[in-house]
CSV table of C-alpha atoms in Angstrom, one decimal:
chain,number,residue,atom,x,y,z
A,109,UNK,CA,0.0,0.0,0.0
A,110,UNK,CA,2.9,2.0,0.9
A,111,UNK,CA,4.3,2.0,-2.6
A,112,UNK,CA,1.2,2.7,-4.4
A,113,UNK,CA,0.4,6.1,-2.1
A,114,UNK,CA,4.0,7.2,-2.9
A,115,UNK,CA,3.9,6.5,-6.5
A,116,UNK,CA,0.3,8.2,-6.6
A,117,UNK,CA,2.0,10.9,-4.6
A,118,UNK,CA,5.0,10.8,-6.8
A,119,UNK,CA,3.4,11.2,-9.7
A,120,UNK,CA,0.5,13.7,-8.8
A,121,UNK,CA,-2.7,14.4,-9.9
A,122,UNK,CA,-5.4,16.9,-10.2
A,123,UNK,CA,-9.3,16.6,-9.8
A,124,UNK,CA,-10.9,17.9,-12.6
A,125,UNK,CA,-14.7,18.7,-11.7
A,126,UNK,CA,-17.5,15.7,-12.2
A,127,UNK,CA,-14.8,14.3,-15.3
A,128,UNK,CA,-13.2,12.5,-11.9
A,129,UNK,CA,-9.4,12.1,-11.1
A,130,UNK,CA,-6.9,12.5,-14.4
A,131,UNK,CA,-3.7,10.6,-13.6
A,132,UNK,CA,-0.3,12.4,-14.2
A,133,UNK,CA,1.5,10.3,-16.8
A,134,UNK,CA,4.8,10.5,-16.0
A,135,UNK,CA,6.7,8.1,-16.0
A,136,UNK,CA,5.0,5.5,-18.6
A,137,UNK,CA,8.2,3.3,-18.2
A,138,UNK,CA,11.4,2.5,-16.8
A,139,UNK,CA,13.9,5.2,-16.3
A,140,UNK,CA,17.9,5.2,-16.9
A,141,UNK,CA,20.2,6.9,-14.6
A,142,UNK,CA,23.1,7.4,-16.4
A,143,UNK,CA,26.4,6.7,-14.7
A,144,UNK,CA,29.6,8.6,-16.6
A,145,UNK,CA,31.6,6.3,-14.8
A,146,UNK,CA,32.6,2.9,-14.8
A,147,UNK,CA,31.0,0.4,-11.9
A,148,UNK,CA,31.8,0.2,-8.5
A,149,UNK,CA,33.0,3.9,-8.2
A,150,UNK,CA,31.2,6.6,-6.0
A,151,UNK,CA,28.9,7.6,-8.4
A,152,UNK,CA,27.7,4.2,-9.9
A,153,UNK,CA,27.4,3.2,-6.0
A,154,UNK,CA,25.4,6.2,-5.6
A,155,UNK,CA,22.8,5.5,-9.2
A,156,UNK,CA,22.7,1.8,-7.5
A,157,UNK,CA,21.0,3.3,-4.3
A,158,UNK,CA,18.9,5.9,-5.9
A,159,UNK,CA,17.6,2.6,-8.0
A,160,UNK,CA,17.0,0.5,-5.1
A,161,UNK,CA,15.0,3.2,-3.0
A,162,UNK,CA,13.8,5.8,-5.6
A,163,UNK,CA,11.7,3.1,-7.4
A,164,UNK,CA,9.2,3.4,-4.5
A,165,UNK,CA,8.2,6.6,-4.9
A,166,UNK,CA,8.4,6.7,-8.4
A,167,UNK,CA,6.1,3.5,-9.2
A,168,UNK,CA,8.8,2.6,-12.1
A,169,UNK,CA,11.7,0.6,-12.4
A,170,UNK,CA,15.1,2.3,-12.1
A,171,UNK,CA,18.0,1.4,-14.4
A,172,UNK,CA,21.4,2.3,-14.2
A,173,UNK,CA,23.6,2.2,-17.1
A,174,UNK,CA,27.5,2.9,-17.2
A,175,UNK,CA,28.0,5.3,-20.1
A,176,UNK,CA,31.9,6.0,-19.6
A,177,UNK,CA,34.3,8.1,-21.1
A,178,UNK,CA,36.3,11.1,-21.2
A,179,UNK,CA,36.6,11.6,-17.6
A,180,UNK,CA,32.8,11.6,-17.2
A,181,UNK,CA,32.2,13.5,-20.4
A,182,UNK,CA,31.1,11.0,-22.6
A,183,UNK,CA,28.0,10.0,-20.5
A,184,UNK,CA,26.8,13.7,-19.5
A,185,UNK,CA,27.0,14.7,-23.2
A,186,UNK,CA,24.4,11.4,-23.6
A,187,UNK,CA,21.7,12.9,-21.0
A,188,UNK,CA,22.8,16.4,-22.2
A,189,UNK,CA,21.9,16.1,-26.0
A,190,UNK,CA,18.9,13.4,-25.0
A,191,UNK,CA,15.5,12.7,-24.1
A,192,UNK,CA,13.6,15.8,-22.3
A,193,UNK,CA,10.7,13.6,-21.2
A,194,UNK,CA,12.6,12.6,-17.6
A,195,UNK,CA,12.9,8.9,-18.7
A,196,UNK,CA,17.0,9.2,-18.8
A,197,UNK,CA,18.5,11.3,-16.3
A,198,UNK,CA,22.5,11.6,-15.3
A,199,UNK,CA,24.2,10.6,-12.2
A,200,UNK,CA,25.6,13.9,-11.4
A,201,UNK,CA,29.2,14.0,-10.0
A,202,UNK,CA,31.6,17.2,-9.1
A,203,UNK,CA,34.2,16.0,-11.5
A,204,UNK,CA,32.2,15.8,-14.6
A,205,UNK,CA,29.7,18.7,-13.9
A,206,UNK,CA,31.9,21.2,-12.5
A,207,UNK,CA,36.1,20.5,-12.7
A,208,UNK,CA,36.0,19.3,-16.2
A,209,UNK,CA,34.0,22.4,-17.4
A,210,UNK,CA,35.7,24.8,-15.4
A,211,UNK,CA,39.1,23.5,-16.8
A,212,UNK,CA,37.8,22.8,-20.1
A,213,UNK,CA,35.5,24.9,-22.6
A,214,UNK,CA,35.4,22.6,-25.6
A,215,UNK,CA,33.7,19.7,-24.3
A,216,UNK,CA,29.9,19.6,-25.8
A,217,UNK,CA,28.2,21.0,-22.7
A,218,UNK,CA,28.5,23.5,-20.2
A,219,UNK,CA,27.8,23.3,-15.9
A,220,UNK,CA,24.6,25.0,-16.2
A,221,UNK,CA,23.2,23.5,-19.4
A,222,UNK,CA,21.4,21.1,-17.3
A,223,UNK,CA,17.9,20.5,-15.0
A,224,UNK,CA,19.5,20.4,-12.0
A,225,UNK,CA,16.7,17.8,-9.8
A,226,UNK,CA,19.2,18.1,-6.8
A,227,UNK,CA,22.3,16.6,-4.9
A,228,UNK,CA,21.5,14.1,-2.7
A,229,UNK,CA,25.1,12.9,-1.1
A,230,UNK,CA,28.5,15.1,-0.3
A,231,UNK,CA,31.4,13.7,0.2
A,232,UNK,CA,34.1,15.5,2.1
A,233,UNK,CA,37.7,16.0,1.4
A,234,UNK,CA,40.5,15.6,3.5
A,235,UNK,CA,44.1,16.9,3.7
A,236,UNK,CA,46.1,13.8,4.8
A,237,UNK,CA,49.5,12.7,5.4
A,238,UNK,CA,51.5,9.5,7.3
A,239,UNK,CA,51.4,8.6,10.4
A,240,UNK,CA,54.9,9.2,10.8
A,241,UNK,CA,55.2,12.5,9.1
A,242,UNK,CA,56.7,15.5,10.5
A,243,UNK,CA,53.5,17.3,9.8
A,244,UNK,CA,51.0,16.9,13.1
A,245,UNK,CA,48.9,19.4,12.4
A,246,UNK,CA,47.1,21.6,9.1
A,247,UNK,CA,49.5,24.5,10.9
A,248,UNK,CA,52.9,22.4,10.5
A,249,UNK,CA,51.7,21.6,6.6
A,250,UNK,CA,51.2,25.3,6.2
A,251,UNK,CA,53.8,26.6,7.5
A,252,UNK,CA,56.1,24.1,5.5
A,253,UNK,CA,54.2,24.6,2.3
A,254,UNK,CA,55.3,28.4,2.6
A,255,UNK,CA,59.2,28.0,3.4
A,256,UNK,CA,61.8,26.8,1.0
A,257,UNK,CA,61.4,22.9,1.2
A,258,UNK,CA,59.8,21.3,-1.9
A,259,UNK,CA,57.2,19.0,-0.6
A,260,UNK,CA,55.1,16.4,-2.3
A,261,UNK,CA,51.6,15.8,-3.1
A,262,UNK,CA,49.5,12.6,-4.9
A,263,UNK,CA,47.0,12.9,-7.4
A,264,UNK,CA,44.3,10.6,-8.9
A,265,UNK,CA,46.4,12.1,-12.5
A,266,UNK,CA,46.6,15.9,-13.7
A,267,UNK,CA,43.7,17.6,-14.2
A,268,UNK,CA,41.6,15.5,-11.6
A,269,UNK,CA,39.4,16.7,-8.7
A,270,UNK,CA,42.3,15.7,-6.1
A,271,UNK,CA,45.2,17.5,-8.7
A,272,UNK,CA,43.1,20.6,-8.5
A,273,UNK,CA,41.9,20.1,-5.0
A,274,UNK,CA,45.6,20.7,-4.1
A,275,UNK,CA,46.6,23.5,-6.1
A,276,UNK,CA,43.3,25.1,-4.3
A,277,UNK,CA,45.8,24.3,-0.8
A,278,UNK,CA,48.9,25.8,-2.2
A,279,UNK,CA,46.6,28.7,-3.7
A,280,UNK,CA,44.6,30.1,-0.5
A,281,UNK,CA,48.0,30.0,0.9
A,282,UNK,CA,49.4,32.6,-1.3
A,283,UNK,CA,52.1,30.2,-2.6
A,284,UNK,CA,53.1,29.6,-6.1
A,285,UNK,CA,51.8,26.7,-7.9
A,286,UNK,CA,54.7,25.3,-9.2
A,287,UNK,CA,56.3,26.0,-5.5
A,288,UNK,CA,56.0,22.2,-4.5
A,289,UNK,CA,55.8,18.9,-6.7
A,290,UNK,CA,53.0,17.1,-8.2
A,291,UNK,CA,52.4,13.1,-8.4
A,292,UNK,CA,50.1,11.6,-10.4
A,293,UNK,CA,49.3,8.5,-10.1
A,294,UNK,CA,45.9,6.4,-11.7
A,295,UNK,CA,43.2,6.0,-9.6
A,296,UNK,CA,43.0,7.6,-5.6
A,297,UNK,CA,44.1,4.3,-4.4
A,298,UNK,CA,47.3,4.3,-5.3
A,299,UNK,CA,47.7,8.1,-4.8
A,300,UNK,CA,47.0,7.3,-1.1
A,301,UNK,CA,49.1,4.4,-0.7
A,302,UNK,CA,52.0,6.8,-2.2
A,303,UNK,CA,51.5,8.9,1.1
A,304,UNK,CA,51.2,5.8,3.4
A,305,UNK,CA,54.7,4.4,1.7
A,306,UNK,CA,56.1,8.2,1.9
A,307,UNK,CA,56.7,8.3,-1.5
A,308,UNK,CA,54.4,11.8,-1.0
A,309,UNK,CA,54.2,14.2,1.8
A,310,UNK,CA,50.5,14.4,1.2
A,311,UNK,CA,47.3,14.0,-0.1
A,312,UNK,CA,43.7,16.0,-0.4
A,313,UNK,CA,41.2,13.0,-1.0
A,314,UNK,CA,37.5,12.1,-0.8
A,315,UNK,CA,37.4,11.0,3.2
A,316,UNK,CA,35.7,8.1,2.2
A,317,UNK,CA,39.2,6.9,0.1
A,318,UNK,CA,41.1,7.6,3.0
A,319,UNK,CA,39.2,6.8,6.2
A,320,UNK,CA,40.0,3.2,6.3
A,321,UNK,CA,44.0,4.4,6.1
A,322,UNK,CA,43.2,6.8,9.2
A,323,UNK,CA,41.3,4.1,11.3
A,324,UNK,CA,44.2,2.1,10.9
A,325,UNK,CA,46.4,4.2,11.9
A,326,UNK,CA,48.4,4.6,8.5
A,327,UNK,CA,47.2,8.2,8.3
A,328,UNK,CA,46.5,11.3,10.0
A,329,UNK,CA,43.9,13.4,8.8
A,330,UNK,CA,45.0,17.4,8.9
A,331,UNK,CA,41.3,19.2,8.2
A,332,UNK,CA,38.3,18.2,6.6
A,333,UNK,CA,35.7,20.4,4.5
A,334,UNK,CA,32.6,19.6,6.4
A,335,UNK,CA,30.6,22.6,8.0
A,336,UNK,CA,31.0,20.8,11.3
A,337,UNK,CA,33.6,18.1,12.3
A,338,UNK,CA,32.9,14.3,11.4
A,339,UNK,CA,32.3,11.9,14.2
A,340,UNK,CA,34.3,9.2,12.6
A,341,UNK,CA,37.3,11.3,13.3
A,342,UNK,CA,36.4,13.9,15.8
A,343,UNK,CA,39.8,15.4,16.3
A,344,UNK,CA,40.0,16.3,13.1
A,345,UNK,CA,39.0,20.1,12.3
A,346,UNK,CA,37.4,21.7,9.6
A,347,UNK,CA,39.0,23.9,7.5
A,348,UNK,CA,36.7,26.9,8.9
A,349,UNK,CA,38.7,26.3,12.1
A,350,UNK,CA,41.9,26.6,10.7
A,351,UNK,CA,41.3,29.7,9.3
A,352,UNK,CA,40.6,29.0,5.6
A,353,UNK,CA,37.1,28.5,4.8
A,354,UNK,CA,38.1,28.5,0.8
A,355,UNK,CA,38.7,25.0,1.0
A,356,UNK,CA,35.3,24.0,2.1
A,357,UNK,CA,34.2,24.2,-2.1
A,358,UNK,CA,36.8,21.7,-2.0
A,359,UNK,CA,33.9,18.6,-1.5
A,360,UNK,CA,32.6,15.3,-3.7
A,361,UNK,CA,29.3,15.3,-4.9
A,362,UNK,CA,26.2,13.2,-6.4
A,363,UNK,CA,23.4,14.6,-7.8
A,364,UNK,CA,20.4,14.0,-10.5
A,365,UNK,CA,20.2,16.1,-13.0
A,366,UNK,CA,18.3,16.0,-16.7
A,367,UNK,CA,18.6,17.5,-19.6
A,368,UNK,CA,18.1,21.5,-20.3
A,369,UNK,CA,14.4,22.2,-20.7
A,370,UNK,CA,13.2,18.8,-18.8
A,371,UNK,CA,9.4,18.4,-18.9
A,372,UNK,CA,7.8,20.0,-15.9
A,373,UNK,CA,5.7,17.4,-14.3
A,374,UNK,CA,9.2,15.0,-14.8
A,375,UNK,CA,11.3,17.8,-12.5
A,376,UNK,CA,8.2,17.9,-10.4
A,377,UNK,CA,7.8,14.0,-9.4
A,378,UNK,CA,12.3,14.3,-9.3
A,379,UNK,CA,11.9,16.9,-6.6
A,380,UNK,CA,9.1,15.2,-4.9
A,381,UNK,CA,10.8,11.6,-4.9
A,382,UNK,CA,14.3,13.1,-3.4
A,383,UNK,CA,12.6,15.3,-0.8
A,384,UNK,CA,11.2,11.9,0.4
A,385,UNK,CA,14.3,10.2,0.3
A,386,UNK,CA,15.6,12.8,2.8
A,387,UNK,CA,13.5,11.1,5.1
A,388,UNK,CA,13.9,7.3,3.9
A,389,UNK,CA,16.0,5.4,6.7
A,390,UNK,CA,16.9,2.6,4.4
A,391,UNK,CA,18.4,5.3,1.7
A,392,UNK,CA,19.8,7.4,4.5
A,393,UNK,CA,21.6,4.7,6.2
A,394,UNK,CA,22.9,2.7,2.4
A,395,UNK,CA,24.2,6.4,2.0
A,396,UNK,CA,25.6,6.8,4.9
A,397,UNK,CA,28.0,3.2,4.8
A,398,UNK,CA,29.0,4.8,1.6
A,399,UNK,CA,31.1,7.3,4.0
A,400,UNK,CA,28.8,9.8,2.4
A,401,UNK,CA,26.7,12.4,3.7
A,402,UNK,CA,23.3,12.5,3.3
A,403,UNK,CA,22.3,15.6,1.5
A,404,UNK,CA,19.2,16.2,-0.2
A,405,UNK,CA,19.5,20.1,-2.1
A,406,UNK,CA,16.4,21.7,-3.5
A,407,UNK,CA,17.0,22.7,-7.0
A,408,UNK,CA,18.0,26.0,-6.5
A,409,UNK,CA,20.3,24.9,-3.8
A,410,UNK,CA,21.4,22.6,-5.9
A,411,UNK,CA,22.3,25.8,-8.7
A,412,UNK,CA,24.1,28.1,-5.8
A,413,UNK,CA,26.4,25.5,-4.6
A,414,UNK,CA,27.5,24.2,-7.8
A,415,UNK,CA,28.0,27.3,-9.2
A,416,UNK,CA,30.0,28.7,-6.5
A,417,UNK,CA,32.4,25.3,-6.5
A,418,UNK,CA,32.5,26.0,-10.7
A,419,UNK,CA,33.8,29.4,-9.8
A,420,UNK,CA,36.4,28.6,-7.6
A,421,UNK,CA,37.9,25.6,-10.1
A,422,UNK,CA,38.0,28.3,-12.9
A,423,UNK,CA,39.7,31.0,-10.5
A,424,UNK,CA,42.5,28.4,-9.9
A,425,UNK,CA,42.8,27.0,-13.6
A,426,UNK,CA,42.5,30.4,-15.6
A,427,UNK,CA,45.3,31.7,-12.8
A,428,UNK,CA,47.7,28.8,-13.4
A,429,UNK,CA,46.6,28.6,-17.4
A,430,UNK,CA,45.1,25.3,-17.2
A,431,UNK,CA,42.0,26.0,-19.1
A,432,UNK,CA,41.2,24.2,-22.1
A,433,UNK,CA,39.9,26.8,-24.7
C-alpha cells in the first residue's frame, strides 16, 4: 500500500470537476540513470542506491547504465543532448559537472546547461598525510608549504578533482603553484598508498578513500571540508577552524540532474521523490555506509552550490593557465 500512495503521490494528480481524477502520466516506463563512470566507483554506487529506494516513490523501475568516457564526459554529453521527457537522467558527479567544465570549454556542454533535480550525497575531502610524518597538524603543513622545502603531493592524474583540489591548498595559501611537486598516479588508491609508503608528503582526498587508512592508523587526517567536524574522526578540524574556509568548495558530490528544458511534471515528481528520500532510513543509512553524507539540495540549492564550486575551479585553472579553450 505504501508503494502505491507514494507513487500516486510521486506522480501527482489533479481533480478535474465531475470528469473525476486524471492521472499524471509520467513516468509511462522505466527510467535510466546514467552513470559517466565505470562500476563500483562513487557515483555508480550512488545510481545503484537511488535505483534500489527511488523506485518506491516513483512507481517505475530504475535502471542504471554505465556510459563511460572522457573523464565523465562522454555519459553527461548522452543525458545532455537526449531525451527531455525525464525517462533518462544523469548521475551527477563534481568532476564531470563542475572541474571538467571549469578547466575545459570545448567539451559539448557547459555546468549549467542542465535540470538540475538536486544533490543528494556530499562527500568531504580531507588533507592527509602519514602517520609518521613530521607534519601533526594543518598548521605544520602550512607553514612548510610556505618556506623553501619542496614537498610532495598525490593525485588521482593531472587535471583531476584531487590534482586541482591541491593546487586550491597551495593557492589560498598565497604560494606559487609550481612551489612544490605534483604526483600523479591512476586512480585515488594508489595516490594514497603513495602517502602511506612516503613516496608523497601528502594528499587532499575524498574522506571516504582515506578513512580506512586513518582508522588504521596509516594516516592522519590534517582538516576536513565539512561545515562541522565528522564523528568518525572527531579530532580532526574543519577547514573553517583553521582559518581557511576557501577549502570548504573543495567537496565530492552526487546529484540527478536532466537535460536543459526537462518536462515539468518530470522535474516535479524528481523533486518530490528526493525530498522523500531525505527522510527514507533505508536510503539514509545505504548512503551513509557509503562514508557519504546524506544531503538532499532543492534545485535552486542545488544551482548556488554548484556554481559557487564552478567558480572557484575556474579562478584556480585560468590563474595557473590550465583551461582548455
Amino acid at each position: 500500500m505504501k508503494m502505491l500512495i507514494n507513487a500516486a503521490i510521486a506522480a501527482g494528480f489533479t481533480i478535474v470537476g465531475a470528469a473525476g481524477t486524471v492521472f499524471a502520466e509520467y513516468p509511462t516506463k522505466p527510467i535510466t540513470v546514467v552513470v559517466p563512470y565505470g562500476p563500483g566507483g562513487a557515483a555508480d554506487l550512488a545510481a545503484r542506491i537511488i535505483g534500489n529506494e527511488a523506485t518506491e516513490y516513483l512507481g517505475e523501475a530504475v535502471l542504471v547504465v554505465n556510459q563511460t568516457g572522457a573523464a565523465g564526459v562522454t555519459g553527461s554529453t548522452m543525458v545532455a543532448k537526449g531525451p527531455k521527457d525525464g525517462h533518462q537522467v544523469l548521475m551527477s558527479r563534481v568532476g564531470s559537472q563542475a572541474t571538467v567544465p571549469a578547466m575545459n570549454e570545448t567539451i559539448p556542454y557547459t555546468w549549467d546547461e542542465f535540470t538540475m533535480l538536486g544533490i543528494v550525497e556530499l562527500n568531504p575531502f580531507a588533507i592527509a598525510v602519514a602517520a609518521d610524518s613530521p607534519y601533526q597538524t594543518f598548521e605544520d603543513l602550512a607553514a612548510a608549504l610556505k618556506g623553501d622545502e619542496k614537498l610532495t603531493y598525490s593525485s588521482a592524474g593531472v587535471g583531476t578533482l584531487l590534482h586541482m583540489a591541491s593546487l586550491i591548498v597551495i593557492d589560498d595559501l598565497g604560494v606559487s603553484s609550481d612551489a612544490h611537486i605534483h604526483v600523479p598516479f591512476k586512480g585515488g588508491g594508489n595516490a594514497t598508498a603513495a602517502v602511506i609508503s612516503g613516496n608523497a608528503d601528502f594528499i587532499f582526498h575524498n574522506l571516504s578513500g582515506l578513512i580506512g587508512g586513518i582508522e588504521s592508523g596509516q594516516l592522519r587526517a590534517l582538516v576536513v571540508t565539512t561545515p562541522e567536524r565528522v564523528d568518525r574522526i572527531p579530532e580532526t578540524p574543519t577547514a573553517t577552524e583553521v582559518g581557511h574556509p576557501n577549502l570548504n568548495t573543495v567537496v565530492g558530490w552526487s546529484g540527478v540532474w536532466g537535460p536543459g528544458g526537462m518536462d515539468q511534471e518530470a522535474v516535479d515528481t524528481w523533486v518530490a521523490t528526493l525530498e522523500s528520500l531525505k527522510n527514507d532510513e533505508s536510503w539514509n543509512a545505504a548512503t551513509a555506509e557509503l562514508g557519504s553524507i546524506p544531503t538532499v539540495m532543492s534545485p535552486e540549492e542545488t544551482r548556488a552550490f554548484v556554481e559557487q564550486q564552478f567558480n572557484t575551479f575556474r579562478v584556480v585553472a585560468d590563474k595557473l593557465g590550465m583551461v582548455v579553450r
